[in-house]
JSON list of C-alpha atoms in Angstrom, two decimals:
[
{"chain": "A", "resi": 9, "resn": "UNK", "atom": "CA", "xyz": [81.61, -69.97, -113.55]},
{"chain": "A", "resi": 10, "resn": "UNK", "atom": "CA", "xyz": [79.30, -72.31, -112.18]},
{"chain": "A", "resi": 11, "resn": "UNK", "atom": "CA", "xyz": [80.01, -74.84, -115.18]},
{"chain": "A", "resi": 12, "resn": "UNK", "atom": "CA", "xyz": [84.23, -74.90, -114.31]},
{"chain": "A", "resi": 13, "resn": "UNK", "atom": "CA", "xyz": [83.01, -75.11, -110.36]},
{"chain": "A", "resi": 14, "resn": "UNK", "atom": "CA", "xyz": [80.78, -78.07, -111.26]},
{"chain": "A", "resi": 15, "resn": "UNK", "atom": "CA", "xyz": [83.00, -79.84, -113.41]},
{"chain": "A", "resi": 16, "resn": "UNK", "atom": "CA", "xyz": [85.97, -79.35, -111.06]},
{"chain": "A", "resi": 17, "resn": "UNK", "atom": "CA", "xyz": [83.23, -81.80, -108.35]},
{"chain": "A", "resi": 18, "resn": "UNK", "atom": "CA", "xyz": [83.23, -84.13, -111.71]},
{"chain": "A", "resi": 19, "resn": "UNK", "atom": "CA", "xyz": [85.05, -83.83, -114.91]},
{"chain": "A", "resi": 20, "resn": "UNK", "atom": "CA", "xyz": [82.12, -83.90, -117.80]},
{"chain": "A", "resi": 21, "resn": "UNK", "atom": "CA", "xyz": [81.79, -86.85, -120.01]},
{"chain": "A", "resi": 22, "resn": "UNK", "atom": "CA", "xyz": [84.19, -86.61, -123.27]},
{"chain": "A", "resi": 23, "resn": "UNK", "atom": "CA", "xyz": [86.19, -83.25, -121.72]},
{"chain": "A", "resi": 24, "resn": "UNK", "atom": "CA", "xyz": [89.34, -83.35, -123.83]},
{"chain": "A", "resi": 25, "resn": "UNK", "atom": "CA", "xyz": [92.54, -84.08, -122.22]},
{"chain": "A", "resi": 26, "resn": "UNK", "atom": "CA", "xyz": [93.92, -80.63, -121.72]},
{"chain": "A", "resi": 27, "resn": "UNK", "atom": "CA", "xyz": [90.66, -79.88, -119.97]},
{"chain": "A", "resi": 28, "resn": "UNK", "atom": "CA", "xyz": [90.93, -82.66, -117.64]},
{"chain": "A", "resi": 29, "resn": "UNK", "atom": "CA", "xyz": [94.81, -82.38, -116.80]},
{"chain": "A", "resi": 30, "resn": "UNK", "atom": "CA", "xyz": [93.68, -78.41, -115.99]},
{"chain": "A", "resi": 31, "resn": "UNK", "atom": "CA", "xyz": [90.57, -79.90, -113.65]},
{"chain": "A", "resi": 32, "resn": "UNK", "atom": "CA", "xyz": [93.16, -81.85, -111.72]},
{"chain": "A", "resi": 33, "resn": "UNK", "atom": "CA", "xyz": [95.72, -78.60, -111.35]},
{"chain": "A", "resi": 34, "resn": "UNK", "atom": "CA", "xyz": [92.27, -77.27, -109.88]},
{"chain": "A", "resi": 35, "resn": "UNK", "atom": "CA", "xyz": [91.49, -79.82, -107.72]},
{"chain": "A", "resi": 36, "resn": "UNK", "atom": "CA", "xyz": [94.77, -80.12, -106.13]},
{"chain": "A", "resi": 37, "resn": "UNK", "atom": "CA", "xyz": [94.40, -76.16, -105.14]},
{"chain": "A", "resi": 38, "resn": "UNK", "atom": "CA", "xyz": [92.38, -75.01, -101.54]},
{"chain": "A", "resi": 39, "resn": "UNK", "atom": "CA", "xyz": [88.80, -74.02, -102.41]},
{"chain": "A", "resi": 40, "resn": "UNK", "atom": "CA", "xyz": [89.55, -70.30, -102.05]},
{"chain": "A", "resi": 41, "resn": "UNK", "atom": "CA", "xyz": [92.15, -70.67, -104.22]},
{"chain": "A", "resi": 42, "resn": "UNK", "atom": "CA", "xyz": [89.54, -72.72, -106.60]},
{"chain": "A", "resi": 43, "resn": "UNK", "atom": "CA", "xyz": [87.09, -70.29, -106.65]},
{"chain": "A", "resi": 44, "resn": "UNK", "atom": "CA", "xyz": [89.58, -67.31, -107.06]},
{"chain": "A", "resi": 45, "resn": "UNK", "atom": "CA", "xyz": [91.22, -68.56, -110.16]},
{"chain": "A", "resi": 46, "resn": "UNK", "atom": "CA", "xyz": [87.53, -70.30, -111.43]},
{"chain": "A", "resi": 47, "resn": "UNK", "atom": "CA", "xyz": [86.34, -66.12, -111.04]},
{"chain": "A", "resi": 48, "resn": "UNK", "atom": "CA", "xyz": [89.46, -65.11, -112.88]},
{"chain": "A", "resi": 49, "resn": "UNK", "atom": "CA", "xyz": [88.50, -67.91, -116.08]},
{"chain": "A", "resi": 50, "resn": "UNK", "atom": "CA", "xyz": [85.10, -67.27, -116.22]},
{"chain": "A", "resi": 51, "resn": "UNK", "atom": "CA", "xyz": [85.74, -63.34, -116.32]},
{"chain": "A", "resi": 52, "resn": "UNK", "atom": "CA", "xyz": [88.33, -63.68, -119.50]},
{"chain": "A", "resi": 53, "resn": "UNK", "atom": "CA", "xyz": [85.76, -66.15, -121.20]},
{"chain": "A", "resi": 54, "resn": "UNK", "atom": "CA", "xyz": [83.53, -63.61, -120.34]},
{"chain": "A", "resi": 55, "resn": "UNK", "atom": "CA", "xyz": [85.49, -60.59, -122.30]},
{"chain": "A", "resi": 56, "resn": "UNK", "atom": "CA", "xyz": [86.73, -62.64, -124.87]},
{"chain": "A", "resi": 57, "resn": "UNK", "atom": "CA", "xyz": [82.85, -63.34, -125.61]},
{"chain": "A", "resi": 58, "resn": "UNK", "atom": "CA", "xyz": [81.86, -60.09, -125.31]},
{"chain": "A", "resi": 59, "resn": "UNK", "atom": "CA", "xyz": [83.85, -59.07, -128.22]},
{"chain": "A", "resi": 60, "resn": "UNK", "atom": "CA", "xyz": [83.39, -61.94, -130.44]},
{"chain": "A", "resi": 61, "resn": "UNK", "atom": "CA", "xyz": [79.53, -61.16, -129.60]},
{"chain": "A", "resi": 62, "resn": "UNK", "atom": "CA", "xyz": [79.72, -57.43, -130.87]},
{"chain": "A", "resi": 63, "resn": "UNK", "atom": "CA", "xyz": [80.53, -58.25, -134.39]},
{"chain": "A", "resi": 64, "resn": "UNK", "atom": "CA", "xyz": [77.40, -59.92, -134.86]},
{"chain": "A", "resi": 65, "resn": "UNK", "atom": "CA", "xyz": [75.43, -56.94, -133.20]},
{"chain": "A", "resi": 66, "resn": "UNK", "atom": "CA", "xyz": [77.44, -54.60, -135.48]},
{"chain": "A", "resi": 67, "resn": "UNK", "atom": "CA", "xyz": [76.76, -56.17, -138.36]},
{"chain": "A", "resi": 68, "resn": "UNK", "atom": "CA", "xyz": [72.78, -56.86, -137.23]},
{"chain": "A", "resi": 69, "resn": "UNK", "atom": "CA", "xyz": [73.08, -53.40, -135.84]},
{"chain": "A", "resi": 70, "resn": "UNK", "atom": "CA", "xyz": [73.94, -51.48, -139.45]},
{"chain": "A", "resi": 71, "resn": "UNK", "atom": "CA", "xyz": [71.62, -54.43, -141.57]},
{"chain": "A", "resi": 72, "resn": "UNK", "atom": "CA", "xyz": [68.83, -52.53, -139.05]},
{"chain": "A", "resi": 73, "resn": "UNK", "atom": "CA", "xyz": [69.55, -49.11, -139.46]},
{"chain": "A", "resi": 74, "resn": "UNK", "atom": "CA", "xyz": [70.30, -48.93, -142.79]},
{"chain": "A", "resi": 75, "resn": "UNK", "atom": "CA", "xyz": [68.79, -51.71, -145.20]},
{"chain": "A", "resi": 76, "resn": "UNK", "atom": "CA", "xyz": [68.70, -50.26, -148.21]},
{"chain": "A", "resi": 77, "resn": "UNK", "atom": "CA", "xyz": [73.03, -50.01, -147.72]},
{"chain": "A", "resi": 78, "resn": "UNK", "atom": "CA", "xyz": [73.13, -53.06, -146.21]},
{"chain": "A", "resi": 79, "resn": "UNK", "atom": "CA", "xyz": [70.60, -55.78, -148.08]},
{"chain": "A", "resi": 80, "resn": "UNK", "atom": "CA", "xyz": [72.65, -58.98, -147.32]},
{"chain": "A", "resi": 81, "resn": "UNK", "atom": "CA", "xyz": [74.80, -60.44, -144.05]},
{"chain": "A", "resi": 82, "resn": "UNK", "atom": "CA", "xyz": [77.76, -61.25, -146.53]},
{"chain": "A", "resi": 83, "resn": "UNK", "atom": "CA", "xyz": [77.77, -57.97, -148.29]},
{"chain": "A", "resi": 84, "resn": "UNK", "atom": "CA", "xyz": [77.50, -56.20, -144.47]},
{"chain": "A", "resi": 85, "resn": "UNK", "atom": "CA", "xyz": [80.53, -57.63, -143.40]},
{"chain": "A", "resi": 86, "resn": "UNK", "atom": "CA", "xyz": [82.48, -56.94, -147.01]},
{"chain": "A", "resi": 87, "resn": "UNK", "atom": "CA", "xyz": [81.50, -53.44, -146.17]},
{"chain": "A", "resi": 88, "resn": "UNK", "atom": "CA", "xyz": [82.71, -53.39, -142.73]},
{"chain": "A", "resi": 89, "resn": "UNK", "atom": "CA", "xyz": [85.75, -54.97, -143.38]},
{"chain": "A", "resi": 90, "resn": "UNK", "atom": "CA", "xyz": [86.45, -52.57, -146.48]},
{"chain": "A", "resi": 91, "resn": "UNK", "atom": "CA", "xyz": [86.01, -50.00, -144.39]},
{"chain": "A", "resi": 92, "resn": "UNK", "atom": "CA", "xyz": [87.25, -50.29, -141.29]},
{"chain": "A", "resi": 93, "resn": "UNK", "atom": "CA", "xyz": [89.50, -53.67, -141.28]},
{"chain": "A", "resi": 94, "resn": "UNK", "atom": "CA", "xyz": [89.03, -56.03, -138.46]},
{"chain": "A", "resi": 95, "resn": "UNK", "atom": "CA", "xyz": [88.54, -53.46, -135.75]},
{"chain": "A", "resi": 96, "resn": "UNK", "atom": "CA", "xyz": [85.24, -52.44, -137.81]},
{"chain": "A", "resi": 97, "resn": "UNK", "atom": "CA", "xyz": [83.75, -55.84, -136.03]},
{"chain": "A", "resi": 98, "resn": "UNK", "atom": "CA", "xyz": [85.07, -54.77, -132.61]},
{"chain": "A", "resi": 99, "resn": "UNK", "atom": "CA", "xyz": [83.14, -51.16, -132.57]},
{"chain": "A", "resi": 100, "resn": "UNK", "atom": "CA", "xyz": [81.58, -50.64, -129.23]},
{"chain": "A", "resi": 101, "resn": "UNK", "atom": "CA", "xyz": [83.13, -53.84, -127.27]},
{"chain": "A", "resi": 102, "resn": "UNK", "atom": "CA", "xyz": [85.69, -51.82, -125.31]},
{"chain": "A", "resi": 103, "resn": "UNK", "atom": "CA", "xyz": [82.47, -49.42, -123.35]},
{"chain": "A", "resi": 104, "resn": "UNK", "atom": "CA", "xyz": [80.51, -53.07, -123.02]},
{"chain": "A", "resi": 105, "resn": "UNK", "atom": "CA", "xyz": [83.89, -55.12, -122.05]},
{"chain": "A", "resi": 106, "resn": "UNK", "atom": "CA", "xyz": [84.84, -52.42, -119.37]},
{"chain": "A", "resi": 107, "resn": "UNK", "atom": "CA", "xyz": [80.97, -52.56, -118.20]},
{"chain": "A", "resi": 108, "resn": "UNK", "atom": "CA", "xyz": [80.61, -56.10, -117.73]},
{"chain": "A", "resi": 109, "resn": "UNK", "atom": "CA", "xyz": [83.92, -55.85, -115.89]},
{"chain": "A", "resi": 110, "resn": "UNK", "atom": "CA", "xyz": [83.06, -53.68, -113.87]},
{"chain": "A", "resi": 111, "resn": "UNK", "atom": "CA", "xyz": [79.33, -55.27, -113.41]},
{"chain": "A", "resi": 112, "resn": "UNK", "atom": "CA", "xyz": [81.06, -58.61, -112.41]},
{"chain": "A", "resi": 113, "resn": "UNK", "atom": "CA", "xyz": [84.04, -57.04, -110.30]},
{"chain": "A", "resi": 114, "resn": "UNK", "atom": "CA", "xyz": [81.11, -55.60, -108.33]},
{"chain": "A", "resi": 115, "resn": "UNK", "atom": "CA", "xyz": [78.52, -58.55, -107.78]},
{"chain": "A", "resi": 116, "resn": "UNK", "atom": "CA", "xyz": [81.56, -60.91, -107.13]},
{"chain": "A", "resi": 117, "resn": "UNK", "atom": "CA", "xyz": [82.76, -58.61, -104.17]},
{"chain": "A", "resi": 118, "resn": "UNK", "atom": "CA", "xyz": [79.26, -58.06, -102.90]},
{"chain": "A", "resi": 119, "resn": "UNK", "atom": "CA", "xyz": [78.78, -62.00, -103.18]},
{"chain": "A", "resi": 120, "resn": "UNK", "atom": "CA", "xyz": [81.54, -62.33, -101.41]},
{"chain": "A", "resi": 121, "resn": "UNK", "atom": "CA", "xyz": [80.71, -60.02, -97.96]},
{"chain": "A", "resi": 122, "resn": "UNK", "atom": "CA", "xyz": [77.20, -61.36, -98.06]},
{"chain": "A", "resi": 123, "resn": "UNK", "atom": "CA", "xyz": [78.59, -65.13, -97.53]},
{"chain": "A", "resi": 124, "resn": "UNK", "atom": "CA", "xyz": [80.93, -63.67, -94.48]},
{"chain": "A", "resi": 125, "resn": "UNK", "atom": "CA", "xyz": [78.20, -61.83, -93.14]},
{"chain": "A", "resi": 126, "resn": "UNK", "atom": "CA", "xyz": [75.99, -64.98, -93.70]},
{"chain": "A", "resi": 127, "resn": "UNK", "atom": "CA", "xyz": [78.62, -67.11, -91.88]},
{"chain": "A", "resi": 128, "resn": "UNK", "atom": "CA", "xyz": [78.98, -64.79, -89.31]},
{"chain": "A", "resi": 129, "resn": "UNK", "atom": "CA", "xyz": [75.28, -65.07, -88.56]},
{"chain": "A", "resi": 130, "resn": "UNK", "atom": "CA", "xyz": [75.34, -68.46, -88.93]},
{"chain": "A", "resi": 131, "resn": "UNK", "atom": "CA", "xyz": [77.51, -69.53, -85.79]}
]
């Protein structure tokens, strides 16, 4: 999040031109509108990692447990795939996607009282 809220202040050097032409939708928006739409990217980037990240840790995951099955990192993922298709990569992402949503839903409404009450104290 704080990488699209910095580059909204200044577009980064070489940003393609999709990128830029969505920095200047941004920047004609209020900043609450910004920052809600900024929280709603950087949570799907978020998930969308989240999933591509637990095929690695599957396949590290089995390589670990069992390396006498699984000797090699190309023969892991033959295996996996043999067995369980695509969704054999996937294992486990729905618990840690729904936890990290959860996690960020959280922090991101505490965040948000703790600047009000800050602002309150502030005048």
């Amino acid at each position: 999040k704080r990488f699209l809220h910095n580059a909204v202040e200044k577009t980064p050097a070489g940003a393609p031109a999709f990128f830029c032409a969505h920095l200047d939708w941004l920047r004609s928006l209020d900043k609450k509108s910004q920052a809600n739409v900024l929280t709603f990217e950087a949570a799907t980037l978020g998930t969308y990692l989240t999933f591509f990240n637990m095929a690695g840790d599957n396949i590290k995951t089995k390589m670990q447990v069992d390396p006498a099955r699984y000797p090699s990192f190309t023969g892991t993922v033959h295996e996996i795939w043999r067995q369980h298709g695509l969704l054999g990569f996937a294992r486990g992402s729905l618990f840690k996607g729904i936890y990290l949503i959860l996690g960020s839903t959280i922090a991101i409404g505490i965040q948000e009282r703790l600047t009000e009450i800050m602002a309150a104290l502030m005048r």
